[in-house]
PDB file of C-alpha atoms in Angstrom:
ATOM      1  CA  MET A  19      17.642  41.626   1.264  1.00  0.00           C
ATOM      2  CA  THR A  20      17.857  38.323  -0.763  1.00  0.00           C
ATOM      3  CA  ASP A  21      18.586  35.349   1.623  1.00  0.00           C
ATOM      4  CA  LEU A  22      20.408  32.320   0.803  1.00  0.00           C
ATOM      5  CA  VAL A  23      17.314  30.300  -0.188  1.00  0.00           C
ATOM      6  CA  GLU A  24      16.234  32.826  -2.543  1.00  0.00           C
ATOM      7  CA  MET A  25      19.759  33.089  -4.084  1.00  0.00           C
ATOM      8  CA  TYR A  26      19.890  29.223  -4.462  1.00  0.00           C
ATOM      9  CA  ALA A  27      16.599  29.330  -6.111  1.00  0.00           C
ATOM     10  CA  THR A  28      17.459  32.018  -8.474  1.00  0.00           C
ATOM     11  CA  LEU A  29      20.785  30.046  -9.488  1.00  0.00           C
ATOM     12  CA  VAL A  30      18.984  26.929 -10.304  1.00  0.00           C
ATOM     13  CA  GLY A  31      16.039  28.816 -11.888  1.00  0.00           C
ATOM     14  CA  TRP A  32      13.326  28.073  -9.281  1.00  0.00           C
ATOM     15  CA  ASP A  33      10.252  30.466  -8.947  1.00  0.00           C
ATOM     16  CA  ILE A  34       9.676  29.757  -5.400  1.00  0.00           C
ATOM     17  CA  ALA A  35       6.672  30.543  -2.815  1.00  0.00           C
ATOM     18  CA  GLU A  36       6.625  30.419   0.875  1.00  0.00           C
ATOM     19  CA  THR A  37       5.774  26.688   0.568  1.00  0.00           C
ATOM     20  CA  ASN A  38       7.154  24.529  -2.243  1.00  0.00           C
ATOM     21  CA  VAL A  39       6.514  21.055  -3.530  1.00  0.00           C
ATOM     22  CA  LEU A  40       9.624  19.468  -5.254  1.00  0.00           C
ATOM     23  CA  VAL A  41       8.551  16.960  -8.007  1.00  0.00           C
ATOM     24  CA  GLU A  42      10.436  14.607 -10.298  1.00  0.00           C
ATOM     25  CA  GLY A  43      10.253  16.493 -13.657  1.00  0.00           C
ATOM     26  CA  THR A  44       9.046  19.281 -15.796  1.00  0.00           C
ATOM     27  CA  MET A  45       6.176  17.285 -17.226  1.00  0.00           C
ATOM     28  CA  ASP A  46       4.704  16.817 -13.519  1.00  0.00           C
ATOM     29  CA  VAL A  47       5.035  20.658 -13.144  1.00  0.00           C
ATOM     30  CA  SER A  48       3.241  21.206 -16.659  1.00  0.00           C
ATOM     31  CA  TYR A  49       0.327  19.177 -15.625  1.00  0.00           C
ATOM     32  CA  LEU A  50      -0.232  20.694 -12.487  1.00  0.00           C
ATOM     33  CA  LYS A  51       0.423  24.292 -13.606  1.00  0.00           C
ATOM     34  CA  HIS A  52      -2.176  23.712 -16.279  1.00  0.00           C
ATOM     35  CA  ALA A  53      -4.624  22.303 -13.743  1.00  0.00           C
ATOM     36  CA  SER A  54      -4.238  25.529 -11.820  1.00  0.00           C
ATOM     37  CA  LEU A  55      -4.653  27.552 -14.781  1.00  0.00           C
ATOM     38  CA  LEU A  56      -7.988  25.762 -15.711  1.00  0.00           C
ATOM     39  CA  HIS A  57      -9.198  26.276 -12.142  1.00  0.00           C
ATOM     40  CA  ALA A  58      -8.292  29.954 -12.465  1.00  0.00           C
ATOM     41  CA  GLN A  59     -10.310  30.202 -15.816  1.00  0.00           C
ATOM     42  CA  ALA A  60     -13.384  28.209 -14.225  1.00  0.00           C
ATOM     43  CA  HIS A  61     -13.358  29.794 -10.799  1.00  0.00           C
ATOM     44  CA  GLY A  62     -11.214  32.878 -10.665  1.00  0.00           C
ATOM     45  CA  ILE A  63      -8.658  31.372  -8.239  1.00  0.00           C
ATOM     46  CA  GLN A  64      -5.054  30.001  -9.064  1.00  0.00           C
ATOM     47  CA  VAL A  65      -4.137  26.993  -7.131  1.00  0.00           C
ATOM     48  CA  ILE A  66      -0.376  27.700  -7.724  1.00  0.00           C
ATOM     49  CA  ASP A  67       0.160  31.099  -6.325  1.00  0.00           C
ATOM     50  CA  SER A  68       2.580  33.193  -4.039  1.00  0.00           C
ATOM     51  CA  ASP A  69       1.949  30.948  -1.234  1.00  0.00           C
ATOM     52  CA  PHE A  70       2.260  27.635  -2.955  1.00  0.00           C
ATOM     53  CA  ALA A  71       4.609  26.394  -5.854  1.00  0.00           C
ATOM     54  CA  ILE A  72       5.249  23.128  -7.625  1.00  0.00           C
ATOM     55  CA  ILE A  73       8.870  22.984  -8.678  1.00  0.00           C
ATOM     56  CA  ALA A  74      10.753  20.392 -10.922  1.00  0.00           C
ATOM     57  CA  SER A  75      13.921  18.923  -9.246  1.00  0.00           C
ATOM     58  CA  GLY A  76      15.641  19.000 -12.749  1.00  0.00           C
ATOM     59  CA  GLU A  77      15.443  18.600 -16.285  1.00  0.00           C
ATOM     60  CA  GLY A  78      15.810  15.266 -17.875  1.00  0.00           C
ATOM     61  CA  ASP A  79      18.473  13.034 -16.064  1.00  0.00           C
ATOM     62  CA  ASP A  80      18.864  15.863 -13.358  1.00  0.00           C
ATOM     63  CA  GLY A  81      15.463  15.193 -12.126  1.00  0.00           C
ATOM     64  CA  GLY A  82      13.611  11.967 -10.903  1.00  0.00           C
ATOM     65  CA  VAL A  83      13.807  10.766  -7.364  1.00  0.00           C
ATOM     66  CA  HIS A  84      17.568  11.481  -7.261  1.00  0.00           C
ATOM     67  CA  GLY A  85      16.933  15.076  -8.393  1.00  0.00           C
ATOM     68  CA  VAL A  86      14.145  15.335  -5.565  1.00  0.00           C
ATOM     69  CA  ASN A  87      16.650  14.065  -3.014  1.00  0.00           C
ATOM     70  CA  ARG A  88      19.632  15.961  -3.869  1.00  0.00           C
ATOM     71  CA  ALA A  89      17.479  19.254  -4.189  1.00  0.00           C
ATOM     72  CA  LEU A  90      15.603  18.739  -0.930  1.00  0.00           C
ATOM     73  CA  ILE A  91      18.922  17.923   0.948  1.00  0.00           C
ATOM     74  CA  GLY A  92      20.712  21.037  -0.557  1.00  0.00           C
ATOM     75  CA  ILE A  93      17.709  23.292  -0.176  1.00  0.00           C
ATOM     76  CA  ARG A  94      17.300  22.268   3.611  1.00  0.00           C
ATOM     77  CA  GLN A  95      20.835  23.253   4.393  1.00  0.00           C
ATOM     78  CA  ASN A  96      20.176  26.665   2.769  1.00  0.00           C
ATOM     79  CA  ILE A  97      17.151  27.119   5.056  1.00  0.00           C
ATOM     80  CA  ASP A  98      19.029  26.034   8.021  1.00  0.00           C
ATOM     81  CA  ALA A  99      21.626  28.897   7.269  1.00  0.00           C
ATOM     82  CA  THR A 100      19.205  31.436   6.345  1.00  0.00           C
ATOM     83  CA  VAL A 101      17.220  30.886   9.633  1.00  0.00           C
ATOM     84  CA  MET A 102      20.328  31.129  11.808  1.00  0.00           C
ATOM     85  CA  SER A 103      21.141  34.322  10.080  1.00  0.00           C
ATOM     86  CA  GLY A 104      17.782  35.736  10.898  1.00  0.00           C
ATOM     87  CA  GLY A 105      16.298  35.072   7.377  1.00  0.00           C
ATOM     88  CA  LYS A 106      12.767  33.968   6.858  1.00  0.00           C
ATOM     89  CA  ARG A 107      11.939  30.264   6.588  1.00  0.00           C
ATOM     90  CA  HIS A 108      10.727  28.802   3.313  1.00  0.00           C
ATOM     91  CA  ARG A 109       9.409  25.312   3.261  1.00  0.00           C
ATOM     92  CA  PHE A 110      10.206  22.672   0.764  1.00  0.00           C
ATOM     93  CA  VAL A 111       8.852  19.097   0.618  1.00  0.00           C
ATOM     94  CA  GLY A 112       9.279  16.186  -1.942  1.00  0.00           C
ATOM     95  CA  LEU A 113       6.429  14.371  -3.716  1.00  0.00           C
ATOM     96  CA  TYR A 114       7.596  11.015  -5.412  1.00  0.00           C
ATOM     97  CA  ASP A 115       5.629   9.034  -7.931  1.00  0.00           C
ATOM     98  CA  ASN A 116       4.678   5.774  -6.683  1.00  0.00           C
ATOM     99  CA  ASP A 117       6.858   3.458  -8.707  1.00  0.00           C
ATOM    100  CA  TYR A 118       9.827   1.300  -7.646  1.00  0.00           C
ATOM    101  CA  ALA A 119      12.335   4.211  -7.461  1.00  0.00           C
ATOM    102  CA  GLY A 120       9.821   6.628  -5.837  1.00  0.00           C
ATOM    103  CA  ARG A 121       8.781   4.065  -3.160  1.00  0.00           C
ATOM    104  CA  ASN A 122      12.515   3.316  -2.430  1.00  0.00           C
ATOM    105  CA  ALA A 123      13.482   7.088  -2.133  1.00  0.00           C
ATOM    106  CA  TYR A 124      10.253   7.804   0.009  1.00  0.00           C
ATOM    107  CA  ASN A 125      11.432   4.941   2.385  1.00  0.00           C
ATOM    108  CA  VAL A 126      15.189   5.935   2.426  1.00  0.00           C
ATOM    109  CA  MET A 127      15.029   9.771   2.874  1.00  0.00           C
ATOM    110  CA  PRO A 128      13.751   9.713   6.379  1.00  0.00           C
ATOM    111  CA  LEU A 129      16.799   7.372   7.180  1.00  0.00           C
ATOM    112  CA  THR A 130      19.089   9.892   5.382  1.00  0.00           C
ATOM    113  CA  ASP A 131      17.971  12.838   7.543  1.00  0.00           C
ATOM    114  CA  THR A 132      16.027  11.854  10.790  1.00  0.00           C
ATOM    115  CA  ARG A 133      14.092  15.427  10.522  1.00  0.00           C
ATOM    116  CA  ILE A 134      12.510  14.306   7.402  1.00  0.00           C
ATOM    117  CA  ARG A 135       9.103  12.827   7.980  1.00  0.00           C
ATOM    118  CA  PRO A 136       6.909  10.601   5.850  1.00  0.00           C
ATOM    119  CA  PHE A 137       3.911  12.510   4.838  1.00  0.00           C
ATOM    120  CA  VAL A 138       5.093  15.664   6.401  1.00  0.00           C
ATOM    121  CA  ASP A 139       8.207  16.354   4.503  1.00  0.00           C
ATOM    122  CA  VAL A 140       8.141  13.660   1.932  1.00  0.00           C
ATOM    123  CA  PHE A 141       5.090  12.484   0.241  1.00  0.00           C
ATOM    124  CA  LEU A 142       4.300   9.332  -2.045  1.00  0.00           C
ATOM    125  CA  LEU A 143       1.573   9.812  -4.632  1.00  0.00           C
ATOM    126  CA  GLN A 144      -1.026   7.056  -4.145  1.00  0.00           C
ATOM    127  CA  PRO A 145      -4.398   6.387  -5.599  1.00  0.00           C
ATOM    128  CA  VAL A 146      -6.103   7.504  -2.471  1.00  0.00           C
ATOM    129  CA  MET A 147      -4.525  10.020  -0.454  1.00  0.00           C
ATOM    130  CA  PRO A 148      -5.316  10.364   3.335  1.00  0.00           C
ATOM    131  CA  PRO A 149      -7.454  13.182   4.541  1.00  0.00           C
ATOM    132  CA  VAL A 150      -5.862  16.399   5.727  1.00  0.00           C
ATOM    133  CA  GLY A 151      -7.491  15.962   9.232  1.00  0.00           C
ATOM    134  CA  ASN A 152      -5.294  12.918  10.114  1.00  0.00           C
ATOM    135  CA  GLY A 153      -2.722  13.720  12.711  1.00  0.00           C
ATOM    136  CA  LEU A 154       0.833  13.733  11.499  1.00  0.00           C
ATOM    137  CA  THR A 155       1.709  10.444  13.068  1.00  0.00           C
ATOM    138  CA  ASP A 156      -1.538   8.856  11.601  1.00  0.00           C
ATOM    139  CA  ARG A 157      -1.454  10.099   7.987  1.00  0.00           C
ATOM    140  CA  GLN A 158       1.092   7.516   6.930  1.00  0.00           C
ATOM    141  CA  LEU A 159      -0.852   4.829   8.471  1.00  0.00           C
ATOM    142  CA  ALA A 160      -4.013   6.095   6.929  1.00  0.00           C
ATOM    143  CA  ALA A 161      -2.545   6.210   3.689  1.00  0.00           C
ATOM    144  CA  THR A 162      -1.339   2.497   3.894  1.00  0.00           C
ATOM    145  CA  GLY A 163      -4.915   1.450   5.071  1.00  0.00           C
ATOM    146  CA  LEU A 164      -6.668   3.391   2.317  1.00  0.00           C
ATOM    147  CA  ASN A 165      -4.409   1.865  -0.499  1.00  0.00           C
ATOM    148  CA  MET A 166      -4.380  -1.888   0.535  1.00  0.00           C
ATOM    149  CA  GLY A 167      -6.382  -2.602  -2.501  1.00  0.00           C
ATOM    150  CA  TYR A 168      -3.813  -1.040  -4.763  1.00  0.00           C
ATOM    151  CA  ARG A 169      -0.567  -2.538  -3.387  1.00  0.00           C
ATOM    152  CA  GLY A 170       1.943  -3.068  -6.170  1.00  0.00           C
ATOM    153  CA  MET A 171       0.204  -0.805  -8.578  1.00  0.00           C
ATOM    154  CA  ASP A 172       2.332   2.133  -9.667  1.00  0.00           C
ATOM    155  CA  TRP A 173       0.641   5.655  -9.685  1.00  0.00           C
ATOM    156  CA  GLU A 174       1.983   8.817 -11.454  1.00  0.00           C
ATOM    157  CA  VAL A 175       0.837  12.424 -12.035  1.00  0.00           C
ATOM    158  CA  GLU A 176      -0.337  11.562 -15.532  1.00  0.00           C
ATOM    159  CA  ASP A 177      -2.587   8.958 -13.898  1.00  0.00           C
ATOM    160  CA  LEU A 178      -4.499  11.885 -12.675  1.00  0.00           C
ATOM    161  CA  CYS A 179      -5.785  12.791 -16.129  1.00  0.00           C
ATOM    162  CA  SER A 180      -9.478  12.203 -16.558  1.00  0.00           C
ATOM    163  CA  HIS A 181     -10.552   8.970 -18.113  1.00  0.00           C
ATOM    164  CA  ARG A 182     -11.749  10.932 -21.280  1.00  0.00           C
ATOM    165  CA  ILE A 183      -8.334  12.340 -21.771  1.00  0.00           C
ATOM    166  CA  LEU A 184      -6.536   9.032 -21.407  1.00  0.00           C
ATOM    167  CA  GLU A 185      -8.932   7.240 -23.727  1.00  0.00           C
ATOM    168  CA  GLU A 186      -8.582   9.830 -26.281  1.00  0.00           C
ATOM    169  CA  PHE A 187      -4.863   9.478 -25.865  1.00  0.00           C
ATOM    170  CA  GLU A 188      -5.177   5.751 -26.356  1.00  0.00           C
ATOM    171  CA  ARG A 189      -7.434   6.221 -29.436  1.00  0.00           C
ATOM    172  CA  ARG A 190      -4.772   8.544 -31.069  1.00  0.00           C
ATOM    173  CA  HIS A 191      -1.680   6.569 -29.942  1.00  0.00           C
ATOM    174  CA  PRO A 192      -2.728   2.916 -29.750  1.00  0.00           C
ATOM    175  CA  ALA A 193       0.881   1.740 -29.426  1.00  0.00           C
ATOM    176  CA  ALA A 194       1.862   4.136 -26.804  1.00  0.00           C
ATOM    177  CA  VAL A 195       0.453   2.196 -23.936  1.00  0.00           C
ATOM    178  CA  VAL A 196       2.794  -0.711 -23.311  1.00  0.00           C
ATOM    179  CA  ASN A 197       1.094  -2.285 -20.139  1.00  0.00           C
ATOM    180  CA  ARG A 198      -2.071  -1.913 -18.093  1.00  0.00           C
ATOM    181  CA  VAL A 199      -2.401  -2.746 -14.461  1.00  0.00           C
ATOM    182  CA  ALA A 200      -6.069  -2.522 -13.079  1.00  0.00           C
ATOM    183  CA  MET A 201      -6.846  -2.731  -9.422  1.00  0.00           C
ATOM    184  CA  LYS A 202     -10.466  -2.090  -7.916  1.00  0.00           C
ATOM    185  CA  ASP A 203     -11.538   1.200  -9.556  1.00  0.00           C
ATOM    186  CA  ARG A 204      -8.291   2.440 -10.848  1.00  0.00           C
ATOM    187  CA  LEU A 205      -6.293   1.650 -13.922  1.00  0.00           C
ATOM    188  CA  HIS A 206      -2.448   2.600 -14.263  1.00  0.00           C
ATOM    189  CA  ARG A 207      -1.220   2.798 -17.961  1.00  0.00           C
ATOM    190  CA  ASP A 208       2.485   2.436 -18.564  1.00  0.00           C
ATOM    191  CA  ILE A 209       3.112   4.780 -21.233  1.00  0.00           C
ATOM    192  CA  ASP A 210       6.127   4.607 -23.747  1.00  0.00           C
ATOM    193  CA  ARG A 211       8.460   7.441 -22.767  1.00  0.00           C
ATOM    194  CA  SER A 212       8.767   8.848 -26.154  1.00  0.00           C
ATOM    195  CA  ALA A 213       4.956   9.181 -26.423  1.00  0.00           C
ATOM    196  CA  LYS A 214       4.622  11.040 -22.901  1.00  0.00           C
ATOM    197  CA  PRO A 215       4.967  14.475 -24.509  1.00  0.00           C
ATOM    198  CA  GLU A 216       1.845  13.680 -26.670  1.00  0.00           C
ATOM    199  CA  LEU A 217      -0.299  13.119 -23.493  1.00  0.00           C
ATOM    200  CA  ILE A 218       0.739  16.476 -22.024  1.00  0.00           C
ATOM    201  CA  LYS A 219       0.127  18.167 -25.501  1.00  0.00           C
ATOM    202  CA  LEU A 220      -3.329  16.702 -25.532  1.00  0.00           C
ATOM    203  CA  PHE A 221      -3.901  17.585 -22.031  1.00  0.00           C
ATOM    204  CA  LYS A 222      -3.063  21.256 -22.489  1.00  0.00           C
ATOM    205  CA  GLU A 223      -4.912  21.407 -25.780  1.00  0.00           C
ATOM    206  CA  THR A 224      -8.250  19.902 -24.831  1.00  0.00           C
ATOM    207  CA  ALA A 225      -8.510  19.524 -20.945  1.00  0.00           C
ATOM    208  CA  THR A 226     -11.468  21.222 -19.057  1.00  0.00           C
ATOM    209  CA  VAL A 227     -11.378  21.854 -15.337  1.00  0.00           C
ATOM    210  CA  ASP A 228     -13.263  18.612 -14.914  1.00  0.00           C
ATOM    211  CA  ASP A 229     -10.614  16.779 -16.659  1.00  0.00           C
ATOM    212  CA  ALA A 230      -8.039  18.290 -14.168  1.00  0.00           C
ATOM    213  CA  ARG A 231     -10.291  17.330 -11.166  1.00  0.00           C
ATOM    214  CA  ASP A 232      -7.990  14.767  -9.539  1.00  0.00           C
ATOM    215  CA  MET A 233      -5.047  17.017 -10.016  1.00  0.00           C
ATOM    216  CA  LEU A 234      -6.746  19.818  -8.162  1.00  0.00           C
ATOM    217  CA  ALA A 235      -7.605  17.411  -5.551  1.00  0.00           C
ATOM    218  CA  LEU A 236      -4.002  16.430  -5.048  1.00  0.00           C
ATOM    219  CA  MET A 237      -2.971  20.134  -4.733  1.00  0.00           C
ATOM    220  CA  LYS A 238      -5.761  20.894  -2.509  1.00  0.00           C
ATOM    221  CA  LEU A 239      -4.663  18.224  -0.205  1.00  0.00           C
ATOM    222  CA  LEU A 240      -0.985  19.078  -0.415  1.00  0.00           C
ATOM    223  CA  ARG A 241      -1.888  22.648   0.618  1.00  0.00           C
ATOM    224  CA  GLY A 242      -3.838  21.405   3.411  1.00  0.00           C
ATOM    225  CA  TYR A 243      -1.225  18.969   4.693  1.00  0.00           C
ATOM    226  CA  LEU A 244       1.431  21.844   4.577  1.00  0.00           C
ATOM    227  CA  GLY A 245      -0.966  24.343   6.375  1.00  0.00           C
ATOM    228  CA  VAL A 246      -1.667  26.559   3.423  1.00  0.00           C
ATOM    229  CA  ALA A 247      -5.125  27.697   2.771  1.00  0.00           C
ATOM    230  CA  ASN A 248      -7.165  25.678   0.481  1.00  0.00           C
ATOM    231  CA  GLY A 249     -10.945  26.295   1.011  1.00  0.00           C
ATOM    232  CA  ASP A 250     -11.491  28.016  -2.083  1.00  0.00           C
ATOM    233  CA  ILE A 251     -10.165  25.135  -4.293  1.00  0.00           C
ATOM    234  CA  ARG A 252     -13.163  23.225  -5.884  1.00  0.00           C
ATOM    235  CA  ALA A 253     -12.008  19.619  -6.450  1.00  0.00           C
TER     236      ALA A 253
END
């Protein structure tokens, strides 16, 4: 019998798993799904599978942080109704880009619903993500401490492309990067929105599994945070 969560997912076009990460847009999904494919080609194991899915909160203006918030609140209501009626419990969490809008949403969502906990139900992408072994209470504190040297620097999924890919992108599209922010060992590039499809195209056409290493590491951590087996992921 199809439960309310599965019905809702079908209605909005989501291909869900037992555990699901809502991201801001379809490009984020494209990067991470392609990284999973590269891992499968190199090592025979998909990172995105029947246990763990990456889902775009919406297309275009329907996505972004507001899309993650709307989707997360809506799906949690369906989960509550499904469990009350004896159905299985799916899990959905949100992952925000670390920019002004993402930081604001990450801080506001736990105030909107006190059951939503930072680094348990919502995650902020950061240059250094805390180890899985940190307790739930300490994980947010660990993330803050590990990223003190990057305060104020935006960080997005596209920043997880290898230096080789990003440097080749700049060589091909020298006007696409409108600003750079360097802190310690990390460099964030502000890329003109109209040029972003060219970066994902380059990644899909030329990336090796080594070029996707940081994306694989992120998904390995997310699986670990959410209690999904991750020992076979090489990152």
